[in-house]
Short mmCIF file of C-alpha atoms in Angstrom, two decimals:
data_model
loop_
_atom_site.label_atom_id
_atom_site.label_comp_id
_atom_site.label_asym_id
_atom_site.label_seq_id
_atom_site.Cartn_x
_atom_site.Cartn_y
_atom_site.Cartn_z
CA UNK A 1 -19.18 -45.72 -34.90
CA UNK A 2 -19.75 -43.28 -32.09
CA UNK A 3 -16.29 -43.82 -30.67
CA UNK A 4 -14.62 -42.90 -33.92
CA UNK A 5 -16.58 -39.64 -34.18
CA UNK A 6 -15.65 -38.77 -30.63
CA UNK A 7 -12.00 -39.13 -31.43
CA UNK A 8 -12.22 -36.93 -34.55
CA UNK A 9 -13.84 -34.13 -32.61
CA UNK A 10 -11.04 -34.07 -30.07
CA UNK A 11 -8.09 -34.02 -32.45
CA UNK A 12 -7.96 -30.31 -33.46
CA UNK A 13 -8.04 -29.19 -29.81
CA UNK A 14 -5.14 -28.90 -27.44
CA UNK A 15 -5.68 -32.07 -25.47
CA UNK A 16 -5.91 -31.84 -21.73
CA UNK A 17 -5.09 -34.83 -19.62
CA UNK A 18 -8.58 -35.30 -18.29
CA UNK A 19 -10.11 -35.12 -21.74
CA UNK A 20 -7.59 -37.51 -23.26
CA UNK A 21 -8.11 -40.05 -20.51
CA UNK A 22 -11.82 -39.81 -21.03
CA UNK A 23 -11.38 -40.44 -24.74
CA UNK A 24 -9.39 -43.55 -24.06
CA UNK A 25 -11.88 -44.59 -21.44
CA UNK A 26 -14.78 -44.32 -23.84
CA UNK A 27 -12.91 -46.41 -26.39
CA UNK A 28 -12.10 -49.04 -23.81
CA UNK A 29 -15.60 -48.98 -22.38
CA UNK A 30 -17.24 -49.21 -25.76
CA UNK A 31 -15.05 -52.21 -26.63
CA UNK A 32 -16.73 -54.01 -23.75
CA UNK A 33 -20.12 -53.08 -25.10
CA UNK A 34 -20.95 -50.60 -22.33
CA UNK A 35 -23.77 -48.27 -23.00
CA UNK A 36 -22.29 -45.37 -21.08
CA UNK A 37 -20.56 -44.20 -24.24
CA UNK A 38 -23.39 -41.84 -24.98
CA UNK A 39 -23.26 -40.09 -21.60
CA UNK A 40 -19.45 -40.01 -21.62
CA UNK A 41 -19.50 -38.27 -24.95
CA UNK A 42 -21.79 -35.57 -23.64
CA UNK A 43 -19.78 -34.95 -20.46
CA UNK A 44 -16.50 -34.85 -22.38
CA UNK A 45 -17.85 -32.22 -24.68
CA UNK A 46 -19.09 -30.20 -21.72
CA UNK A 47 -15.58 -30.24 -20.30
CA UNK A 48 -14.18 -29.04 -23.61
CA UNK A 49 -16.76 -26.35 -23.87
CA UNK A 50 -15.71 -24.61 -20.64
CA UNK A 51 -12.70 -23.04 -22.37
CA UNK A 52 -13.91 -20.07 -24.38
CA UNK A 53 -10.94 -20.10 -26.74
CA UNK A 54 -11.96 -23.32 -28.46
CA UNK A 55 -13.97 -23.06 -31.65
CA UNK A 56 -16.75 -25.58 -31.69
CA UNK A 57 -19.58 -26.25 -34.10
CA UNK A 58 -22.57 -24.26 -32.84
CA UNK A 59 -24.53 -27.23 -31.57
CA UNK A 60 -22.48 -27.15 -28.37
CA UNK A 61 -23.03 -24.19 -26.10
CA UNK A 62 -19.97 -22.62 -24.51
CA UNK A 63 -19.37 -19.88 -21.98
CA UNK A 64 -19.19 -16.55 -23.68
CA UNK A 65 -16.32 -14.36 -22.49
CA UNK A 66 -18.73 -11.44 -22.22
CA UNK A 67 -20.59 -13.09 -19.40
CA UNK A 68 -17.61 -13.90 -17.16
CA UNK A 69 -17.48 -11.66 -14.14
CA UNK A 70 -13.86 -10.79 -14.64
CA UNK A 71 -14.54 -9.44 -18.07
CA UNK A 72 -17.43 -7.33 -16.86
CA UNK A 73 -15.35 -5.89 -14.03
CA UNK A 74 -12.60 -5.01 -16.48
CA UNK A 75 -15.06 -3.12 -18.64
CA UNK A 76 -16.51 -1.26 -15.66
CA UNK A 77 -13.06 -0.34 -14.47
CA UNK A 78 -12.05 0.94 -17.87
CA UNK A 79 -15.24 2.97 -18.16
CA UNK A 80 -14.64 4.58 -14.77
CA UNK A 81 -11.06 5.41 -15.67
CA UNK A 82 -12.08 6.90 -19.01
CA UNK A 83 -14.74 8.99 -17.34
CA UNK A 84 -12.23 10.51 -14.96
CA UNK A 85 -9.68 11.02 -17.71
CA UNK A 86 -12.08 13.03 -19.84
CA UNK A 87 -12.84 15.33 -16.94
CA UNK A 88 -9.27 16.24 -16.12
CA UNK A 89 -5.91 15.29 -17.49
CA UNK A 90 -3.78 13.20 -15.20
CA UNK A 91 -0.13 13.03 -16.14
CA UNK A 92 1.71 9.78 -16.21
CA UNK A 93 3.32 9.53 -12.78
CA UNK A 94 6.00 6.90 -12.74
CA UNK A 95 8.41 6.04 -9.95
CA UNK A 96 11.24 8.51 -10.01
CA UNK A 97 9.13 11.54 -10.88
CA UNK A 98 9.35 14.52 -8.64
CA UNK A 99 5.84 15.86 -8.53
CA UNK A 100 4.10 18.79 -7.03
CA UNK A 101 0.44 18.36 -6.39
CA UNK A 102 -2.38 20.40 -5.01
CA UNK A 103 -4.64 18.45 -2.73
CA UNK A 104 -7.84 19.60 -1.16
CA UNK A 105 -8.55 17.88 2.10
CA UNK A 106 -12.15 18.42 3.17
CA UNK A 107 -11.53 16.36 6.28
CA UNK A 108 -9.90 19.06 8.31
CA UNK A 109 -9.91 22.31 6.40
CA UNK A 110 -11.11 23.24 3.00
CA UNK A 111 -7.77 24.77 2.22
CA UNK A 112 -5.74 23.50 -0.69
CA UNK A 113 -2.30 22.33 0.29
CA UNK A 114 0.60 21.81 -2.06
CA UNK A 115 2.71 18.75 -1.59
CA UNK A 116 6.01 18.20 -3.29
CA UNK A 117 7.87 14.94 -3.25
CA UNK A 118 9.20 12.00 -5.16
CA UNK A 119 7.07 9.13 -6.33
CA UNK A 120 8.58 5.94 -5.01
CA UNK A 121 5.99 3.42 -6.03
CA UNK A 122 2.98 3.03 -8.24
CA UNK A 123 0.40 0.31 -8.02
CA UNK A 124 -1.84 -0.22 -11.03
CA UNK A 125 -5.36 -1.35 -10.24
CA UNK A 126 -7.68 0.37 -12.69
CA UNK A 127 -9.62 3.10 -10.94
CA UNK A 128 -7.87 2.33 -7.64
CA UNK A 129 -4.41 3.01 -8.99
CA UNK A 130 -2.33 4.45 -6.18
CA UNK A 131 1.07 6.04 -6.00
CA UNK A 132 3.33 6.57 -3.04
CA UNK A 133 4.84 9.95 -2.47
CA UNK A 134 7.78 10.52 -0.20
CA UNK A 135 8.59 13.96 1.04
CA UNK A 136 10.53 15.71 3.74
CA UNK A 137 8.27 17.72 6.00
CA UNK A 138 9.94 19.88 8.62
CA UNK A 139 12.88 17.51 8.81
CA UNK A 140 10.87 14.29 9.05
CA UNK A 141 10.25 11.96 6.16
CA UNK A 142 6.60 11.37 5.39
CA UNK A 143 5.26 8.85 2.94
CA UNK A 144 1.72 9.13 1.66
CA UNK A 145 -0.28 6.88 -0.56
CA UNK A 146 -2.75 8.65 -2.83
CA UNK A 147 -5.31 7.23 -5.22
CA UNK A 148 -4.39 8.59 -8.63
CA UNK A 149 -7.97 9.27 -9.70
CA UNK A 150 -9.09 10.81 -6.46
CA UNK A 151 -11.24 13.91 -6.87
CA UNK A 152 -9.39 15.49 -3.96
CA UNK A 153 -6.27 15.82 -6.03
CA UNK A 154 -6.77 19.02 -7.91
CA UNK A 155 -3.59 19.15 -9.90
CA UNK A 156 -0.46 17.12 -10.41
CA UNK A 157 2.55 18.73 -11.97
CA UNK A 158 5.67 16.78 -12.82
CA UNK A 159 8.75 18.82 -12.03
CA UNK A 160 11.46 16.37 -12.87
CA UNK A 161 11.88 12.81 -13.95
CA UNK A 162 14.80 10.92 -12.56
CA UNK A 163 16.20 7.88 -14.23
CA UNK A 164 15.67 4.89 -11.99
CA UNK A 165 16.17 1.27 -12.70
CA UNK A 166 13.45 0.00 -10.43
CA UNK A 167 9.70 0.11 -10.05
CA UNK A 168 9.66 0.53 -6.30
CA UNK A 169 12.23 2.85 -4.82
CA UNK A 170 12.07 1.77 -1.21
CA UNK A 171 15.83 2.02 -0.90
CA UNK A 172 15.36 5.77 -0.66
CA UNK A 173 14.08 5.36 2.87
CA UNK A 174 17.57 4.64 4.12
CA UNK A 175 19.11 7.30 2.02
CA UNK A 176 17.60 10.66 2.85
CA UNK A 177 20.18 13.12 1.73
CA UNK A 178 19.70 16.82 2.13
CA UNK A 179 18.72 17.62 -1.42
CA UNK A 180 15.29 16.61 -2.55
CA UNK A 181 16.15 13.33 -4.20
CA UNK B 1 20.33 -21.04 -0.86
CA UNK B 2 18.55 -17.81 -0.05
CA UNK B 3 21.06 -16.86 2.60
CA UNK B 4 23.96 -17.49 0.24
CA UNK B 5 22.37 -15.15 -2.24
CA UNK B 6 22.02 -12.47 0.42
CA UNK B 7 25.67 -12.76 1.38
CA UNK B 8 26.74 -12.33 -2.21
CA UNK B 9 24.72 -9.17 -2.52
CA UNK B 10 26.11 -7.85 0.74
CA UNK B 11 29.61 -8.36 -0.57
CA UNK B 12 28.92 -6.63 -3.85
CA UNK B 13 27.25 -3.62 -2.33
CA UNK B 14 29.85 -3.04 0.39
CA UNK B 15 28.94 0.61 0.61
CA UNK B 16 28.57 2.77 3.66
CA UNK B 17 24.91 1.97 4.20
CA UNK B 18 23.71 -1.50 5.02
CA UNK B 19 21.03 -1.55 2.36
CA UNK B 20 20.14 -4.92 0.96
CA UNK B 21 18.33 -5.38 -2.32
CA UNK B 22 14.66 -5.10 -1.49
CA UNK B 23 13.53 -7.27 -4.36
CA UNK B 24 15.25 -10.35 -3.00
CA UNK B 25 14.89 -10.13 0.75
CA UNK B 26 11.62 -8.36 1.37
CA UNK B 27 10.99 -9.85 4.76
CA UNK B 28 14.32 -8.76 6.14
CA UNK B 29 14.98 -5.30 4.80
CA UNK B 30 11.43 -4.00 4.71
CA UNK B 31 10.11 -3.90 8.23
CA UNK B 32 6.42 -4.26 8.66
CA UNK B 33 5.58 -1.25 10.70
CA UNK B 34 3.25 -2.16 13.54
CA UNK B 35 1.60 -0.70 16.56
CA UNK B 36 3.17 1.14 19.44
CA UNK B 37 3.14 -1.29 22.30
CA UNK B 38 4.91 -2.04 25.54
CA UNK B 39 8.67 -1.45 25.35
CA UNK B 40 8.43 0.72 22.26
CA UNK B 41 10.88 3.58 22.35
CA UNK B 42 9.47 6.86 21.25
CA UNK B 43 10.97 10.21 20.62
CA UNK B 44 9.61 13.20 22.50
CA UNK B 45 9.01 16.23 20.33
CA UNK B 46 8.11 18.93 22.75
CA UNK B 47 10.09 20.98 25.21
CA UNK B 48 8.91 19.26 28.35
CA UNK B 49 12.42 18.06 29.11
CA UNK B 50 12.20 14.41 28.20
CA UNK B 51 14.05 13.03 25.21
CA UNK B 52 13.06 9.39 25.00
CA UNK B 53 10.10 7.61 26.49
CA UNK B 54 9.41 3.92 26.58
CA UNK B 55 5.79 2.95 26.26
CA UNK B 56 4.48 0.85 29.11
CA UNK B 57 0.83 0.81 28.24
CA UNK B 58 -1.30 1.73 25.29
CA UNK B 59 -4.55 3.31 26.40
CA UNK B 60 -6.41 2.44 23.29
CA UNK B 61 -6.51 -0.70 21.24
CA UNK B 62 -5.78 -4.23 22.25
CA UNK B 63 -2.80 -4.61 19.96
CA UNK B 64 -1.24 -1.26 20.60
CA UNK B 65 -1.47 2.43 19.96
CA UNK B 66 -1.66 4.08 16.57
CA UNK B 67 -1.44 7.62 15.35
CA UNK B 68 -3.33 9.99 17.62
CA UNK B 69 -3.77 7.62 20.56
CA UNK B 70 -2.67 8.13 24.14
CA UNK B 71 -0.06 6.00 25.83
CA UNK B 72 1.50 5.76 29.23
CA UNK B 73 5.25 5.82 29.17
CA UNK B 74 8.30 5.86 31.36
CA UNK B 75 10.89 8.54 30.71
CA UNK B 76 14.17 6.90 29.84
CA UNK B 77 16.23 9.91 28.90
CA UNK B 78 15.69 13.49 29.88
CA UNK B 79 17.37 16.84 29.65
CA UNK B 80 18.94 18.01 32.89
CA UNK B 81 16.57 20.86 33.63
CA UNK B 82 13.08 20.08 32.47
CA UNK B 83 9.58 19.63 33.69
CA UNK B 84 9.91 15.86 33.71
CA UNK B 85 12.90 13.85 34.78
CA UNK B 86 14.17 10.38 34.19
CA UNK B 87 12.05 7.62 35.63
CA UNK B 88 8.80 9.55 35.62
CA UNK B 89 5.63 7.87 34.46
CA UNK B 90 3.93 10.16 31.98
CA UNK B 91 1.04 10.16 29.57
CA UNK B 92 1.69 10.93 25.93
CA UNK B 93 -0.12 11.45 22.66
CA UNK B 94 1.32 9.77 19.60
CA UNK B 95 1.91 12.41 16.96
CA UNK B 96 4.04 10.47 14.50
CA UNK B 97 3.84 6.77 13.88
CA UNK B 98 5.75 4.59 11.49
CA UNK B 99 2.60 2.59 10.89
CA UNK B 100 0.39 3.88 8.16
CA UNK B 101 -2.92 5.44 9.02
CA UNK B 102 -5.71 5.44 6.53
CA UNK B 103 -7.71 8.51 5.77
CA UNK B 104 -11.30 8.70 4.71
CA UNK B 105 -10.45 9.79 1.17
CA UNK B 106 -8.48 6.62 0.48
CA UNK B 107 -5.05 8.06 1.13
CA UNK B 108 -2.65 6.80 3.75
CA UNK B 109 0.09 8.54 5.64
CA UNK B 110 3.07 7.22 7.51
CA UNK B 111 6.07 8.89 9.10
CA UNK B 112 9.65 7.80 9.41
CA UNK B 113 9.74 7.61 13.20
CA UNK B 114 7.56 7.27 16.28
CA UNK B 115 7.11 10.40 18.33
CA UNK B 116 4.95 11.55 21.20
CA UNK B 117 4.08 14.71 22.99
CA UNK B 118 3.84 14.55 26.77
CA UNK B 119 0.48 15.39 28.28
CA UNK B 120 -1.14 14.95 31.65
CA UNK B 121 -3.87 12.45 32.25
CA UNK B 122 -6.51 14.97 31.25
CA UNK B 123 -4.91 15.50 27.87
CA UNK B 124 -3.39 18.92 28.46
CA UNK B 125 0.09 19.60 27.19
CA UNK B 126 2.96 19.87 29.62
CA UNK B 127 5.39 21.47 27.21
CA UNK B 128 4.93 24.72 25.36
CA UNK B 129 6.32 23.93 21.94
CA UNK B 130 5.91 21.08 19.51
CA UNK B 131 8.54 20.24 16.91
CA UNK B 132 8.12 18.56 13.58
CA UNK B 133 5.03 17.76 11.55
CA UNK B 134 1.81 16.49 13.05
CA UNK B 135 -1.08 14.84 11.23
CA UNK B 136 -4.53 16.29 11.21
CA UNK B 137 -5.91 13.14 12.76
CA UNK B 138 -5.39 14.97 16.04
CA UNK B 139 -8.22 17.31 15.24
CA UNK B 140 -10.71 14.51 15.47
CA UNK B 141 -9.19 13.33 18.72
CA UNK B 142 -9.65 16.82 20.13
CA UNK B 143 -5.98 17.59 20.68
CA UNK B 144 -6.37 21.06 19.30
CA UNK B 145 -3.63 22.60 21.40
CA UNK B 146 -1.04 20.35 19.79
CA UNK B 147 -2.30 21.31 16.35
CA UNK B 148 -2.11 24.97 17.25
CA UNK B 149 1.51 24.74 18.35
CA UNK B 150 2.66 22.52 15.51
CA UNK B 151 5.13 23.64 12.91
CA UNK B 152 3.50 21.87 10.06
CA UNK B 153 0.27 19.93 9.73
CA UNK B 154 0.39 17.02 7.36
#
């Protein structure tokens, strides 16, 4: 009986509500002698097949994880990050590090400037990973956001690593004491 | 329920500063820094005599002025003997803004306060000294005199 086979196929999978209802529907419909059982079976299996985790017998085609756009973007991102990492070593800047970095800004002058400050935030986004540096410049607090893998950053040196219990240290904005905290 | 939670935290902290936990009340403790618009108080960082200026018009941008733009302001507080006095209407160039400004290399910069330098309507400085850091966005806006007098260029 086609209905019985349908039910056996569904049992090893984690049932979703839509699928389960469909299974019941097909049983009920077939009891009335409807001929839509065949089409219902096909559509139910299509719905199952959209989840790539499920192992199906090969007669049903399913979406390969390699072809999803998210997966491809992840691979591209990782490749870009690896390419930059092989060219120069970038230390692990975490919030709470006091870093000194040499930046070359071609925008105004080609001179290399050294910036020293504390990292108060880090945002992970693959190649666009940024970190936020807070420093005191001539008595005024300045916060800058830099892309970690930017080619303008020539060198990052970690001077000190403070123990912090937070990922984003925005409370330091209200608390600018004289020493370089 | 949220306000009760905030009160509890305020009681526990009870330190000198009024810092609330940023993780729980983001909208309150973390200000969203925005443009410099009408009624914005700005600090004056040159020796023209004024100390505080209130913006009455932003000369660029519909929403307000950003870093490097010119504004028209009214002097609210001035030093007794200076080139400008209280109540004057002056032009100013924004040299420090609390709102972040993006750079072409993907970095962003923001300062802790809003500050201007007083100029005349042609863009020439009235004062003779500039205090504090200035960004190099001013180079593109052709305010080279300010950059030349600055203590530190960010």
